[in-house]
Coordinates of C-alpha atoms in Angstrom, one line a residue:
M1191 CA 38.1 9.9 -137.2
E1192 CA 39.3 6.7 -138.6
N1193 CA 37.3 3.5 -137.5
P1194 CA 39.6 0.6 -136.1
R1195 CA 39.7 -2.2 -138.2
P1196 CA 38.1 -5.6 -136.9
P1197 CA 40.4 -8.2 -136.0
A1198 CA 40.4 -11.1 -138.7
P1199 CA 38.5 -14.1 -137.9
G1200 CA 40.4 -17.1 -136.0
F1201 CA 42.9 -14.7 -134.6
T1202 CA 43.8 -15.1 -130.9
P1203 CA 45.3 -12.4 -129.1
P1204 CA 48.4 -13.0 -126.9
M1205 CA 48.0 -13.7 -123.0
A1206 CA 49.6 -12.0 -120.3
P1207 CA 52.5 -13.7 -118.4
L1208 CA 51.7 -15.6 -115.4
P1209 CA 53.2 -14.2 -112.1
L1210 CA 56.2 -16.3 -110.5
P1211 CA 55.1 -18.0 -107.5
L1212 CA 56.3 -16.4 -104.3
P1213 CA 59.2 -18.2 -102.2
L1214 CA 57.8 -20.5 -99.2
H1215 CA 58.3 -20.0 -95.6
P1216 CA 60.7 -22.6 -94.0
P1217 CA 58.8 -24.9 -91.7
I1218 CA 58.4 -23.9 -88.2
A1219 CA 60.1 -26.1 -85.5
P1220 CA 57.8 -28.2 -83.2
I1221 CA 57.2 -26.7 -79.7
P1222 CA 59.0 -29.1 -77.0
A1223 CA 56.7 -30.8 -74.6
P1224 CA 57.1 -30.2 -71.1
P1225 CA 59.0 -32.4 -69.0
R1226 CA 57.5 -35.2 -67.5
A1227 CA 58.3 -36.4 -63.8
P1228 CA 59.3 -39.8 -63.7
A1229 CA 57.0 -42.4 -62.3
P1230 CA 57.8 -43.3 -58.9
G1231 CA 60.0 -46.4 -58.5
A1232 CA 61.1 -46.0 -62.2
A1233 CA 64.8 -46.0 -62.8
S1234 CA 66.0 -42.9 -64.5
T1235 CA 68.4 -43.2 -67.4
E1236 CA 71.3 -41.0 -68.6
S1237 CA 69.3 -40.2 -72.0
D1238 CA 66.3 -39.2 -69.7
D1239 CA 68.6 -36.8 -67.8
D1240 CA 70.0 -35.2 -70.9
D1241 CA 66.4 -34.7 -72.6
E1242 CA 64.6 -33.3 -69.4
V1243 CA 64.3 -29.4 -69.0
E1244 CA 64.2 -28.2 -65.4
Y1245 CA 61.8 -25.1 -64.6
E1246 CA 62.1 -22.8 -61.6
V1247 CA 58.8 -21.7 -59.8
S1248 CA 59.1 -18.2 -58.5
D1249 CA 57.8 -17.4 -54.9
D1250 CA 55.1 -15.1 -56.2
H1251 CA 53.6 -17.8 -58.4
R1252 CA 53.8 -20.2 -55.2
A1253 CA 51.8 -17.9 -53.2
A1254 CA 49.5 -17.2 -55.8
R1255 CA 48.7 -20.6 -56.3
E1256 CA 48.5 -21.2 -52.3
R1257 CA 45.9 -18.4 -52.2
H1258 CA 44.0 -20.1 -54.9
E1259 CA 43.9 -23.3 -52.9
R1260 CA 43.1 -21.6 -49.8
A1261 CA 40.0 -19.7 -51.7
V1262 CA 38.7 -22.8 -53.3
Q1263 CA 38.7 -24.3 -50.0
E1264 CA 36.8 -21.5 -48.0
L1265 CA 34.2 -21.7 -51.0
L1266 CA 33.9 -25.4 -50.4
Q1267 CA 33.8 -25.0 -46.7
R1268 CA 30.8 -22.3 -47.4
R1269 CA 29.0 -24.6 -49.6
R1270 CA 28.8 -27.1 -46.9
A1271 CA 27.9 -24.9 -44.4
Y1272 CA 25.2 -23.4 -46.0
A1273 CA 24.0 -27.1 -46.6
M1274 CA 24.2 -28.1 -43.0
A1275 CA 21.1 -27.9 -40.6
V1276 CA 21.6 -25.3 -38.0
P1277 CA 18.8 -24.6 -35.4
T1278 CA 17.1 -21.4 -36.1
N1279 CA 15.6 -20.8 -32.4
D1280 CA 18.4 -18.8 -30.3
S1281 CA 17.6 -20.9 -27.4
A1282 CA 18.4 -24.0 -29.4
V1283 CA 21.5 -22.4 -30.9
R1284 CA 23.0 -21.6 -27.5
A1285 CA 22.3 -25.1 -26.1
R1286 CA 24.2 -26.6 -29.0
L1287 CA 27.1 -24.2 -28.4
R1288 CA 27.2 -25.2 -24.7
R1289 CA 27.2 -28.8 -25.8
L1290 CA 30.0 -28.3 -28.1
G1291 CA 32.0 -26.6 -25.3
E1292 CA 31.8 -23.2 -26.9
P1293 CA 30.7 -19.8 -25.3
I1294 CA 27.1 -19.6 -25.7
T1295 CA 27.6 -15.7 -26.3
L1296 CA 30.2 -13.2 -27.0
F1297 CA 30.2 -9.5 -26.2
G1298 CA 28.3 -7.7 -28.6
E1299 CA 27.0 -10.5 -30.4
R1300 CA 23.5 -10.7 -32.0
E1301 CA 21.3 -13.9 -32.8
M1302 CA 22.2 -14.1 -36.5
E1303 CA 25.6 -13.7 -35.6
R1304 CA 25.6 -16.4 -33.0
R1305 CA 24.0 -18.9 -35.5
D1306 CA 26.7 -18.1 -38.1
R1307 CA 29.4 -18.8 -35.6
L1308 CA 27.6 -22.3 -34.8
R1309 CA 27.6 -23.1 -38.5
G1310 CA 31.3 -22.1 -39.0
L1311 CA 32.2 -24.2 -35.7
M1312 CA 30.5 -27.1 -37.1
V1313 CA 31.9 -26.9 -40.6
R1314 CA 35.4 -26.8 -38.9
L1315 CA 34.8 -29.9 -36.9
E1316 CA 33.6 -31.7 -39.6
A1317 CA 36.6 -30.9 -41.7
D1318 CA 38.8 -32.1 -38.8
G1319 CA 37.2 -35.3 -38.8
Q1320 CA 35.1 -34.8 -35.6
V1321 CA 31.9 -36.0 -36.8
D1322 CA 31.2 -38.2 -33.7
R1323 CA 31.6 -34.9 -31.5
L1324 CA 28.8 -33.3 -33.7
L1325 CA 26.8 -36.3 -33.5
R1326 CA 27.2 -36.6 -29.7
A1327 CA 25.9 -32.8 -29.3
Q1328 CA 22.9 -33.6 -31.7
E1329 CA 22.0 -36.7 -29.6
D1330 CA 22.4 -34.7 -26.1
E1331 CA 20.3 -32.0 -27.7
Q1332 CA 17.4 -34.4 -28.6
G1333 CA 17.6 -36.0 -25.2
G1334 CA 17.3 -32.6 -23.7
A1335 CA 14.2 -31.8 -25.8
A1336 CA 12.5 -35.1 -24.8
D1337 CA 13.2 -34.2 -21.0
E1338 CA 11.8 -30.7 -21.6
E1339 CA 8.7 -32.4 -23.2
D1340 CA 8.3 -34.5 -20.2
A1341 CA 9.0 -31.4 -18.0
E1342 CA 6.2 -29.4 -19.7
Q1343 CA 3.8 -32.3 -19.0
I1344 CA 4.6 -32.2 -15.4
Q1345 CA 4.8 -28.7 -14.1
Y1346 CA 5.8 -28.3 -10.6
P1347 CA 5.3 -24.4 -9.2
F1348 CA 8.5 -22.7 -7.9
F1349 CA 8.3 -22.3 -4.1
T1350 CA 10.6 -21.5 -1.2
E1351 CA 9.8 -23.7 1.8
G1352 CA 8.6 -21.3 4.6
T1353 CA 8.6 -21.8 8.4
K1354 CA 5.7 -22.6 10.6
A1355 CA 5.3 -18.9 11.9
L1356 CA 5.1 -17.8 8.3
L1357 CA 2.4 -20.5 7.7
Q1358 CA 0.6 -19.1 10.8
A1359 CA 0.6 -15.7 9.6
R1360 CA -0.8 -16.4 6.0
V1361 CA -3.6 -18.2 7.9
D1362 CA -3.9 -14.9 10.4
I1363 CA -4.0 -12.8 7.2
A1364 CA -6.5 -14.5 5.5
Q1365 CA -8.8 -14.8 8.4
Y1366 CA -8.1 -10.7 9.0
S1367 CA -8.8 -10.0 5.2
L1368 CA -11.8 -12.1 4.3
P1369 CA -14.4 -10.4 6.4
R1370 CA -13.4 -6.9 5.5
A1371 CA -13.3 -7.6 1.8
K1372 CA -16.7 -9.1 2.5
A1373 CA -18.0 -6.0 4.3
R1374 CA -16.5 -3.5 1.6
V1375 CA -18.1 -5.4 -1.2
E1376 CA -21.4 -5.6 0.7
R1377 CA -21.1 -1.6 1.6
A1378 CA -20.5 -0.8 -2.2
K1379 CA -23.5 -2.7 -3.3
R1380 CA -25.9 -1.3 -0.5
R1381 CA -24.7 2.1 -1.6
L1382 CA -25.5 1.4 -5.4
A1383 CA -28.9 0.0 -4.7
D1384 CA -29.9 2.6 -1.8
P1385 CA -31.9 5.3 -3.5
D1386 CA -31.0 7.7 -1.0
E1387 CA -27.3 7.2 -1.4
D1388 CA -25.5 9.7 -4.2
P1389 CA -21.9 8.4 -4.7
E1390 CA -21.6 11.2 -7.4
A1391 CA -22.6 13.9 -5.2
E1392 CA -20.7 12.8 -2.2
A1393 CA -17.6 12.6 -4.5
D1394 CA -18.4 16.3 -5.6
L1395 CA -18.6 17.4 -2.2
V1396 CA -15.3 15.8 -1.4
V1397 CA -13.4 17.0 -4.3
K1398 CA -14.8 20.7 -3.7
Q1399 CA -13.5 20.4 -0.3
A1400 CA -10.3 19.4 -1.3
G1401 CA -9.9 22.2 -3.6
E1402 CA -10.2 24.6 -0.2
F1403 CA -6.9 23.1 1.3
V1404 CA -4.8 26.0 2.4
L1405 CA -1.7 26.4 4.5
E1406 CA -2.4 26.6 7.9
C1407 CA 1.0 26.7 9.8
S1408 CA 4.4 25.6 9.4
E1409 CA 7.2 24.5 11.7
I1410 CA 11.1 23.8 11.6
G1411 CA 11.3 20.1 11.8
D1412 CA 15.1 19.4 12.1
D1413 CA 18.6 20.9 11.4
R1414 CA 18.8 18.4 8.5
P1415 CA 16.3 17.7 5.6
L1416 CA 13.3 16.0 6.5
T1417 CA 12.5 12.5 4.7
G1418 CA 9.2 11.2 6.1
C1419 CA 6.0 11.8 8.2
S1420 CA 3.3 10.1 9.4
F1421 CA -0.2 10.8 11.1
S1422 CA -1.2 8.7 14.1
R1423 CA -4.3 6.8 13.8
D1424 CA -6.6 9.9 15.3
A1425 CA -4.4 12.7 13.9
S1426 CA -3.5 13.9 17.1
M1427 CA 0.4 13.1 16.8
L1428 CA 2.7 13.3 13.8
A1429 CA 6.0 11.9 13.7
T1430 CA 9.0 13.0 11.3
S1431 CA 12.5 11.4 10.3
S1432 CA 15.4 13.3 8.9
W1433 CA 18.8 12.9 7.7
S1434 CA 20.3 13.5 11.2
G1435 CA 18.8 10.1 12.3
I1436 CA 16.4 11.6 15.2
I1437 CA 12.8 11.1 14.9
K1438 CA 10.6 13.6 16.5
V1439 CA 6.9 13.4 17.5
W1440 CA 4.7 16.2 17.5
S1441 CA 1.2 17.1 18.8
M1442 CA -1.3 18.2 16.3
P1443 CA -2.5 20.6 15.1
Q1444 CA -0.3 23.2 16.9
I1445 CA 3.0 21.2 15.9
T1446 CA 4.5 21.0 19.3
K1447 CA 7.4 18.6 20.0
I1448 CA 6.6 16.1 22.6
A1449 CA 9.2 13.4 22.2
T1450 CA 12.5 12.9 20.2
L1451 CA 13.6 9.5 19.6
K1452 CA 17.5 8.6 19.2
G1453 CA 18.8 5.2 18.4
H1454 CA 19.7 5.1 14.7
T1455 CA 23.3 5.5 13.7
E1456 CA 22.9 6.8 10.2
R1457 CA 20.0 9.0 8.5
A1458 CA 16.4 7.9 9.1
T1459 CA 14.6 7.2 5.8
D1460 CA 11.1 6.7 6.7
V1461 CA 8.6 6.7 9.7
A1462 CA 5.1 5.3 10.3
F1463 CA 2.4 5.1 12.9
S1464 CA 0.7 1.9 13.6
P1465 CA -2.9 1.9 12.5
V1466 CA -4.5 0.4 15.8
D1467 CA -2.3 2.0 18.8
N1468 CA 0.2 4.6 19.3
V1469 CA 3.5 2.7 18.6
L1470 CA 5.7 3.9 15.4
A1471 CA 8.3 2.2 13.3
T1472 CA 11.4 3.9 11.6
A1473 CA 13.6 2.8 8.9
S1474 CA 17.2 3.9 8.6
A1475 CA 20.2 3.8 6.4
D1476 CA 22.0 1.7 9.1
K1477 CA 20.0 -1.4 7.8
T1478 CA 17.5 -1.7 10.6
A1479 CA 14.0 -0.7 11.3
K1480 CA 12.9 -0.1 14.9
L1481 CA 9.9 0.0 16.8
W1482 CA 9.3 2.7 19.2
N1483 CA 6.5 3.9 21.8
S1484 CA 5.3 7.3 21.5
D1485 CA 6.9 8.3 24.5
G1486 CA 10.2 7.8 23.0
S1487 CA 11.0 4.2 24.6
L1488 CA 12.5 1.7 22.1
L1489 CA 10.5 -1.2 21.9
M1490 CA 12.2 -3.3 19.5
S1491 CA 14.9 -3.6 16.7
F1492 CA 14.4 -5.5 13.2
D1493 CA 17.9 -6.5 12.0
G1494 CA 18.6 -8.6 8.7
H1495 CA 18.6 -6.6 5.7
L1496 CA 22.0 -6.6 3.7
D1497 CA 21.8 -2.8 2.8
R1498 CA 20.2 0.5 3.7
L1499 CA 16.5 0.7 4.1
A1500 CA 14.0 3.0 2.1
R1501 CA 10.3 2.9 3.1
L1502 CA 8.3 0.8 5.4
A1503 CA 4.6 0.2 6.1
F1504 CA 2.5 -1.3 8.7
H1505 CA -0.2 -4.1 7.7
P1506 CA -3.8 -2.9 8.5
S1507 CA -3.9 -5.4 11.1
G1508 CA -1.1 -3.7 13.1
K1509 CA 0.7 -7.1 13.7
Y1510 CA 3.0 -6.9 10.8
L1511 CA 5.5 -4.7 9.5
G1512 CA 7.0 -4.4 6.0
T1513 CA 10.2 -2.9 5.1
A1514 CA 11.7 -2.0 1.6
S1515 CA 15.4 -2.3 1.1
F1516 CA 18.4 -1.4 -1.3
D1517 CA 19.3 -5.1 -1.2
K1518 CA 16.7 -5.9 -3.7
T1519 CA 14.3 -7.5 -1.3
W1520 CA 11.4 -6.6 0.9
R1521 CA 10.6 -8.2 4.2
L1522 CA 7.5 -8.9 6.3
W1523 CA 8.3 -8.7 10.3
D1524 CA 6.2 -9.8 13.3
I1525 CA 6.3 -7.0 15.7
N1526 CA 5.3 -8.9 18.6
T1527 CA 8.0 -11.2 18.5
G1528 CA 10.5 -9.4 16.2
T1529 CA 10.9 -12.4 14.1
E1530 CA 11.4 -12.2 10.0
L1531 CA 8.6 -14.0 8.7
L1532 CA 9.2 -13.4 5.1
L1533 CA 11.9 -12.5 2.8
Q1534 CA 10.4 -11.6 -0.6
E1535 CA 12.5 -11.4 -3.6
G1536 CA 11.6 -10.6 -7.1
H1537 CA 12.9 -7.1 -8.0
S1538 CA 15.8 -6.9 -10.2
R1539 CA 17.2 -3.7 -8.7
S1540 CA 16.7 -2.1 -5.2
V1541 CA 13.2 -2.2 -3.4
Y1542 CA 12.1 1.5 -2.7
G1543 CA 8.6 1.3 -1.5
V1544 CA 6.1 -1.1 0.0
S1545 CA 2.4 -0.7 0.7
F1546 CA -0.7 -2.9 2.1
H1547 CA -4.3 -3.2 0.7
P1548 CA -6.8 -1.9 3.1
D1549 CA -8.2 -5.5 3.4
G1550 CA -4.7 -6.6 4.4
S1551 CA -4.8 -9.5 1.6
L1552 CA -2.6 -7.8 -0.7
A1553 CA 1.1 -6.2 -0.7
A1554 CA 2.6 -3.6 -3.2
S1555 CA 6.0 -3.2 -3.7
C1556 CA 8.2 -0.8 -6.1
G1557 CA 11.5 -0.3 -7.0
L1558 CA 14.5 1.2 -9.0
D1559 CA 13.7 -1.5 -11.8
A1560 CA 10.9 0.7 -12.9
H1561 CA 8.2 -2.0 -11.9
A1562 CA 5.6 -2.3 -9.4
R1563 CA 4.5 -5.7 -8.2
V1564 CA 1.5 -7.0 -6.2
W1565 CA 1.8 -9.8 -3.9
D1566 CA -0.8 -12.2 -2.2
L1567 CA 0.1 -12.3 1.3
R1568 CA -2.3 -15.6 1.9
S1569 CA -0.8 -17.7 -0.7
G1570 CA 2.9 -16.0 -1.3
R1571 CA 2.0 -15.7 -5.1
L1572 CA 2.7 -12.8 -7.2
Y1573 CA -0.4 -11.4 -8.3
C1574 CA 0.6 -9.1 -11.0
T1575 CA 3.3 -6.7 -12.3
L1576 CA 2.8 -3.4 -13.4
I1577 CA 4.8 -2.4 -15.9
G1578 CA 4.7 1.1 -17.6
H1579 CA 7.0 3.4 -16.0
V1580 CA 10.4 4.1 -17.7
K1581 CA 12.4 5.3 -14.7
P1582 CA 12.4 4.1 -11.0
V1583 CA 9.1 3.9 -9.1
L1584 CA 9.3 5.5 -5.9
G1585 CA 5.9 5.3 -4.4
V1586 CA 2.9 3.0 -4.4
S1587 CA -0.7 3.4 -2.8
F1588 CA -3.9 1.2 -2.6
S1589 CA -7.2 2.9 -2.7
P1590 CA -9.9 2.2 -0.1
N1591 CA -12.2 1.2 -2.7
G1592 CA -9.8 -1.9 -3.1
H1593 CA -9.4 -2.3 -6.7
L1594 CA -7.0 0.9 -7.7
V1595 CA -3.5 1.3 -6.9
A1596 CA -1.3 4.4 -7.8
T1597 CA 2.5 4.4 -8.2
A1598 CA 4.9 7.5 -8.5
S1599 CA 7.8 7.3 -10.6
E1600 CA 11.0 9.4 -11.3
D1601 CA 9.5 9.7 -14.7
N1602 CA 7.4 12.6 -13.6
F1603 CA 4.1 10.4 -13.9
C1604 CA 1.6 9.0 -11.3
R1605 CA -0.1 6.1 -13.0
I1606 CA -3.6 4.5 -12.0
W1607 CA -4.1 0.8 -12.3
D1608 CA -6.9 -1.6 -12.1
L1609 CA -6.3 -4.7 -10.2
R1610 CA -9.2 -6.5 -11.6
T1611 CA -8.1 -6.0 -15.2
R1612 CA -4.2 -5.8 -14.3
R1613 CA -4.1 -3.0 -16.7
M1614 CA -3.2 0.7 -16.5
L1615 CA -6.2 3.1 -16.1
Y1616 CA -4.7 6.4 -16.5
S1617 CA -1.5 8.2 -16.7
I1618 CA -1.0 11.6 -15.0
P1619 CA 1.7 14.0 -16.1
A1620 CA 1.8 15.2 -12.5
H1621 CA 4.8 17.4 -11.8
K1622 CA 8.1 18.7 -13.6
S1623 CA 10.4 16.7 -11.6
L1624 CA 10.1 13.2 -9.9
I1625 CA 7.3 12.3 -7.8
S1626 CA 8.4 11.2 -4.1
H1627 CA 5.2 10.0 -2.8
V1628 CA 1.8 9.4 -3.5
K1629 CA -1.3 8.7 -1.4
F1630 CA -5.1 8.0 -1.6
E1631 CA -7.4 9.8 0.5
P1632 CA -8.2 7.2 3.3
Q1633 CA -12.2 7.6 3.6
D1634 CA -13.3 6.6 0.0
G1635 CA -10.4 7.6 -2.2
H1636 CA -12.1 10.2 -4.0
Y1637 CA -8.9 12.1 -4.4
L1638 CA -5.0 11.4 -4.3
A1639 CA -2.3 13.7 -3.2
T1640 CA 1.2 13.4 -4.8
S1641 CA 4.5 15.3 -3.7
S1642 CA 7.5 16.0 -5.9
Y1643 CA 11.2 17.4 -5.9
D1644 CA 9.5 20.4 -7.9
T1645 CA 9.0 21.9 -4.1
K1646 CA 5.2 21.4 -4.5
A1647 CA 2.5 18.7 -3.8
A1648 CA -0.9 18.4 -5.7
L1649 CA -4.3 16.8 -5.4
W1650 CA -5.9 14.9 -8.1
S1651 CA -9.7 13.9 -8.5
T1652 CA -10.1 10.0 -9.0
R1653 CA -13.1 10.4 -11.1
D1654 CA -11.4 12.1 -14.0
Y1655 CA -7.7 12.6 -12.7
K1656 CA -8.0 16.3 -13.4
P1657 CA -6.0 18.7 -10.8
I1658 CA -7.9 19.9 -8.1
K1659 CA -5.2 22.1 -6.1
S1660 CA -1.5 22.5 -6.0
L1661 CA 0.0 23.0 -2.5
A1662 CA 2.8 25.6 -3.0
G1663 CA 5.0 26.7 -0.1
H1664 CA 7.9 24.6 0.3
E1665 CA 11.2 26.5 -1.1
S1666 CA 13.1 22.6 -1.7
K1667 CA 12.2 19.2 -2.6
V1668 CA 9.1 17.7 -1.0
T1669 CA 9.9 14.2 0.1
S1670 CA 6.9 13.0 1.7
L1671 CA 3.4 13.6 2.8
D1672 CA 0.5 11.9 4.5
I1673 CA -3.3 12.5 4.8
S1674 CA -5.2 12.4 8.0
G1675 CA -7.6 9.4 8.7
D1676 CA -10.7 12.0 8.0
G1677 CA -9.2 13.5 5.0
Q1678 CA -9.2 17.2 6.2
Q1679 CA -5.4 17.7 7.1
I1680 CA -2.4 16.9 4.7
V1681 CA 1.2 17.3 6.0
T1682 CA 4.1 17.6 4.0
V1683 CA 8.0 17.6 4.6
S1684 CA 10.8 18.9 2.5
H1685 CA 14.4 19.3 2.2
D1686 CA 14.0 22.8 3.5
R1687 CA 13.7 21.2 6.8
T1688 CA 10.1 22.7 7.6
I1689 CA 6.9 20.8 8.3
K1690 CA 3.9 22.5 6.6
M1691 CA 0.2 21.5 7.4
W1692 CA -2.7 22.0 5.1
S1693 CA -6.2 22.2 6.1
C1694 CA -9.7 22.6 4.6
R1695 CA -11.1 26.1 5.1
S1696 CA -14.5 24.4 6.0
S1697 CA -12.6 22.4 8.7
I1698 CA -10.8 25.6 9.8
R1699 CA -14.1 27.5 10.3
D1700 CA -15.6 24.7 12.0
N1701 CA -12.8 24.6 14.4
E1702 CA -13.2 28.1 15.0
M1703 CA -16.7 28.0 15.7
E1704 CA -16.1 25.0 18.4
L1705 CA -13.4 27.4 20.2
V1706 CA -15.7 30.2 20.2

């Protein structure tokens, strides 16, 4: 292959021709500026009118702009609202709403919702220029707080002015109860200090005898369901009440009718014998209570309740009568004069039962508000409120030892309370249905009896609150019961219209030996 010949020195090769320049784009016309509105008061010229360009704003654009402005205003209001000082206490929020003339609460409104409503109201008032209204509300609130501080420094007890008869009754009750309380305490101390006394053995004996209760006899009490029963002070007579409004008095222990008491126009709800003599009181749905002699003669009628009566009870002195009513009150009556001494409020719903302390110093009331309340009859003060039941409380009873009280409720529980600590000691799941009545054994309170709508009555030891005996025999709801003064007999009444008397086997054997 032939080698190329090298170029001669000083020889320059020819260059490629340069490309022709591309043609330039024509200049872009300037964008016209938006038309400006003429200044106010300036005269427009014909040339200006010719140069102005008018733009039409669509409805959608105008609506969007309004929504944007509203959103901005709401955002500003929300910022001002969160920057405002709003009370955190619900009572203070309610007070400020009241001072601003707004409802303090709305249906279903909670605390945080109420506070947000107050915050929004304050923002609206500020935006509307009603700052003076806000300032006045704050000044009133500060003045009210100062008044509340003064009131806290000087606290006056709430009371209702009573009559001279009530004052005399309180003095009489104090004079009656103090010696009895002193004797009860001294007796308890003496029994503890005496080596010959054995309270545990005595309680065991009483509980053992209570386990021997058997049905002794049964009797038809009325054509309608029976509602109440009560022994006389010596257990020689028994009184029963029924839906027919008729009260019947029976001789014991054969349950032989000796008197019929007619006077109520509606069904009779309860009956109670006096603890000092042979008079008895009855309660009725005709809003009255009546005092009767055991032979059937009407002695007195107590009128004043605004609704039907439920239970009633005699004071241990026998001078006063307590009645519970569905008008949410219980009342204290003087049986000698027939005057109403005390109208006691305190329950939020109907009052169903009332009972008196063995010393006569206290009274207990129970009602459909699921509470029982203990009142001091000597001063008129509320001693304590027994809160624990979840359904209406239908029965209450004091123990003879002076410091225990039992309550029976529709929640199927019987609860034991200690008046010294004002707390619940024990809760007994006593029955399968509501408990209609409860009663302590009247001697020393070693056992208590409960009646229920499960067709049974039951006895319970007060030492460990264990069941002693189940009194089964009724065919329908047991509405009431009572225990004789010696604790040897129990009577129950029911919607099956029968009266059933239960006795200890030991007492039955003793009676048979006496007859022989």
